[in-house]
Amino acid sequence: MMENTEKLKEVKPMSLPPTSLPSSADSVSGPVRRPDYIQVRDFSFNYTPDVRVLHNITMDIPENEVTAFIGPSGCGKTTLLRNFNRMNDLIDGISHEGLINVDGQDIFDPNLEVISLRKRIGMVFQKSNPFPKTIYENVVYSLRIAGQRDKGILDEVVERSLRGAALWDEVKDRLQQSALGLSGGQMQRLCIARAIANQPHILLMDEPCSALDPIATAKIEELISALKEEFTVVIVTHNMQQAARVSDRTAYFYLGKLIEMDVTKKIFANPSKKETEDYISGRFG
Amino acid sequence: MVWFSGMWLAIGLLMIVTLLVVIVKNGLTLFWPSEVVQIELVEGSKASIQGASTLAGEVRKRQDKRVLDAEGNVIPELQLFVGNRDAYGFGFRYVDQSDIASQVYPEDIIVAERIEYGDIIGYPVSMKLADGVINADAPDFRQRFESVVGLSNDRRHEIEVIEKKKIGAINYEMQALKLSLRKAELGGGLTDELRTSVEQRTAELQTEYEVLAKQATDLRSAQKAETFVCRLPTGVEREVALGDLMHFYYPNEMGYFDRVGHFFVEIWKFLSEDPREANTEGGVFPAIFGTFVMTLLMSLVVVPFGVVAAIYLREYSKQGPLVRAVRIAVNNLAGVPSIVFGVFGLGFFVYLVGGSIDSLFYPERLPTPTFGTGGILWASLTLALMTVPVVIVSTEEALAAVSRGAREASLASGASKWQTIQRIVLPASVPGIITGLVLSMARGAGEVAPLMLVGVVKLAPTLPLDGDVPFVHLERKFMHLGFHIYDLGFQSPDSEAAKPMVFATTLLLIALVVVLNAAAIILRERLRRKYASSAF
Ligand SMILES: Nc1ncnc2c1ncn2[C@@H]1O[C@H](COP(=O)(O)OP(=O)(O)OP(=O)(O)O)[C@@H](O)[C@H]1O
Ligand SMILES: [Mg+2]
């Protein structure tokens, strides 16, 4: 613990503007929103001992905001995202340095229950991965895991989640059919519905709209904006317009390093780093 | 390359088809009522039976003799099934084609099946009934013959019910009473009260038994009272008790549909009856039943065991040299000769485990072993051990095939590892597990060698499932189709007569394996469809 606090002091977070958000600036009665809901401190990550894919990342992800991760392919966005709920534990040979705190809690603390951490974090994977079960069972999976049996509640959750993921109208008559019979874009939306079913505190979305048409994308973006009232959202996207539209803050990664993180408007209008500007304006190789 | 592999595939298929054709053809002749030919032999033929120049029988085979005649020509010969084993001392005769002076198909010749000594082939002469003699030329002879044989069949059935069911139940209870006394004695709780009550009940049973035994004796003598006289093709007349006849037919009078009907009746008898005469006659029902129950028991053991082992190996154990070694050992286990498993089963299950069970739970029956001898339970466990590698390997493959994405999604939803296995991985692996089961059943059902050491017998008096409490008798010895084939083929007194039985039983064994596998495959397809379409 001692070590951790020291580290926290040592490493100064990247300069952030005051946390007053455009939306919450005037709502005084709103809940207290921490600017450092997820703290990343000098975090480095290796898949194999000699392959380091994240280098000394330090950032703060504020509560009830949408944070977008952008950057060229292979720069480590997924890797960082998967560290937040410790999905990388499944891979043999990984190692890390530095700290990640979620809601003030060190997620690498050996006493921490990974399961309870994951229950608070919903995740939409880059590759959609529905279970080979019915649509209904896919959505309620996290509730079933938690032991929820009440049919009424489950039905309600299914409808709310599927509506949220803009899928309800398409599947409401075939809830008991296999999820594997859905189209690629429908599967992706089903995975979103599954991730929000149990109302996690944090929602990690890895390119959630990569297989969606503009209409569904618009709906998902709407959903994301609605979600941030309650959740903290981190979204990885290759779509600059999308990042500009939905996110409050944007982080630009390049070759495993965090190049710049700032309020989205500033990043897109007036980035402080030349690389960021090049990438955003499409001049990047 | 396509042609090459196609050729091998074709050769493989051809071999299978040939095998099936040979087995089907040889096996089914057993049930088909062929015509009976009567042959007049030339003077001095070596084929003559007891000096007579006439003989009759069913032609079973036509072939060329191995030895050539003096001029080096091939000699065709035929094999006749002549029946009347008790009179001739043999059932088959080879006749050189050149020895045949003439042949006819007499209308009035009959083939009659007896409970002993196989078929009679001959001409009916008369029936000596209680109310007088009826000659074969009497107009109602056939009718009467039919009804008398029917009556004797009913009587035989009655005897069987009395002796097997009723007296069997009495014996079972008396044995149980004796054992309860012995148990009380061993446990020191033997009271006079118990003794007198047991003695009283035993005496009651004894009187019941005597009544039944008397009934059975009466019925038996009634079976011997009336006789049937027939003239063999050699001219000798013989008299047999009508109670010995089971069934008769006029082979040369039957139309095609009669033959087909007869054929199916015979098949049904083969499937449903107990064997007679050292297994060479009658049916194979106990063997079918034994094979079926044993295979089912084996499946019940092998699936949970194999699946748990595979889950441990694939999902929980740390993949390292140790696990690799275990995996190699498991795979090699599949290659160990089956007789080795038999010896292991005998040493471990029968002597060690069974012996301990006996001394702990059945001391009153000692020195007669209960579980300390071969039985269907030990046989099933031995085969389960032998086939468990198959289940482990295919389950492991199925587990490994479950997509990483689905596992990650489950874990990300907050599921524990076990919940993920239980709810996502295992359901998706069910088809693979069933494939393993199918393979293990195919191997287990056809295995004979190890069974001979751990509980299979030539003739089991009782089935492993029956009406006596507690209904399932796992300690009992049982019959098995594979062993039955071996027994018929190698242990039978008349191997020529047993040959069609060997093929018919083989056919049945194949059919049983196919049925069991088909059942498993259908189950798998249903699950697969269910799994692909709805909640599991
Ligand atoms: N399981 C793994 N084992 C080893 N290396 C990995 C593994 N997963 C990813 N990497 C490597 O780590 C680096 C970062 O990968 P990551 O998936 O985080 O990129 P990304 O930013 O999400 O890219 P994209 O936009 O294409 O999804 C890549 O160079 C990749 O090859
Ligand atoms: Mg990625």
PDB file of C-alpha atoms in Angstrom, chain B residues 290-304 375-381 383-384 464-465 472-474:
ATOM      1  CA  GLY B 290     -26.851 -58.978 -20.864  1.00  0.00           C
ATOM      2  CA  THR B 291     -24.942 -57.122 -23.558  1.00  0.00           C
ATOM      3  CA  PHE B 292     -27.450 -54.299 -23.472  1.00  0.00           C
ATOM      4  CA  VAL B 293     -27.467 -53.880 -19.697  1.00  0.00           C
ATOM      5  CA  MET B 294     -23.705 -54.136 -19.487  1.00  0.00           C
ATOM      6  CA  THR B 295     -23.178 -51.510 -22.174  1.00  0.00           C
ATOM      7  CA  LEU B 296     -25.660 -49.196 -20.515  1.00  0.00           C
ATOM      8  CA  LEU B 297     -24.023 -49.585 -17.120  1.00  0.00           C
ATOM      9  CA  MET B 298     -20.674 -48.954 -18.707  1.00  0.00           C
ATOM     10  CA  SER B 299     -21.946 -45.750 -20.304  1.00  0.00           C
ATOM     11  CA  LEU B 300     -23.355 -44.591 -16.983  1.00  0.00           C
ATOM     12  CA  VAL B 301     -19.919 -44.928 -15.440  1.00  0.00           C
ATOM     13  CA  VAL B 302     -17.705 -43.868 -18.279  1.00  0.00           C
ATOM     14  CA  VAL B 303     -19.349 -40.540 -19.123  1.00  0.00           C
ATOM     15  CA  PRO B 304     -19.162 -38.775 -15.755  1.00  0.00           C
ATOM     16  CA  GLY B 375     -20.491 -60.061 -12.147  1.00  0.00           C
ATOM     17  CA  ILE B 376     -22.109 -57.516 -14.405  1.00  0.00           C
ATOM     18  CA  LEU B 377     -21.011 -54.605 -12.226  1.00  0.00           C
ATOM     19  CA  TRP B 378     -17.356 -55.550 -12.355  1.00  0.00           C
ATOM     20  CA  ALA B 379     -17.564 -56.274 -16.050  1.00  0.00           C
ATOM     21  CA  SER B 380     -19.060 -52.829 -16.688  1.00  0.00           C
ATOM     22  CA  LEU B 381     -16.462 -51.116 -14.552  1.00  0.00           C
ATOM     23  CA  LEU B 383     -14.927 -51.937 -19.680  1.00  0.00           C
ATOM     24  CA  ALA B 384     -15.489 -48.402 -18.449  1.00  0.00           C
ATOM     25  CA  PRO B 464     -29.354 -59.028 -14.094  1.00  0.00           C
ATOM     26  CA  LEU B 465     -32.733 -57.277 -13.954  1.00  0.00           C
ATOM     27  CA  VAL B 472     -31.274 -54.877 -10.103  1.00  0.00           C
ATOM     28  CA  HIS B 473     -28.739 -57.582  -9.356  1.00  0.00           C
ATOM     29  CA  LEU B 474     -25.388 -56.084 -10.108  1.00  0.00           C
TER      30      LEU B 474
END
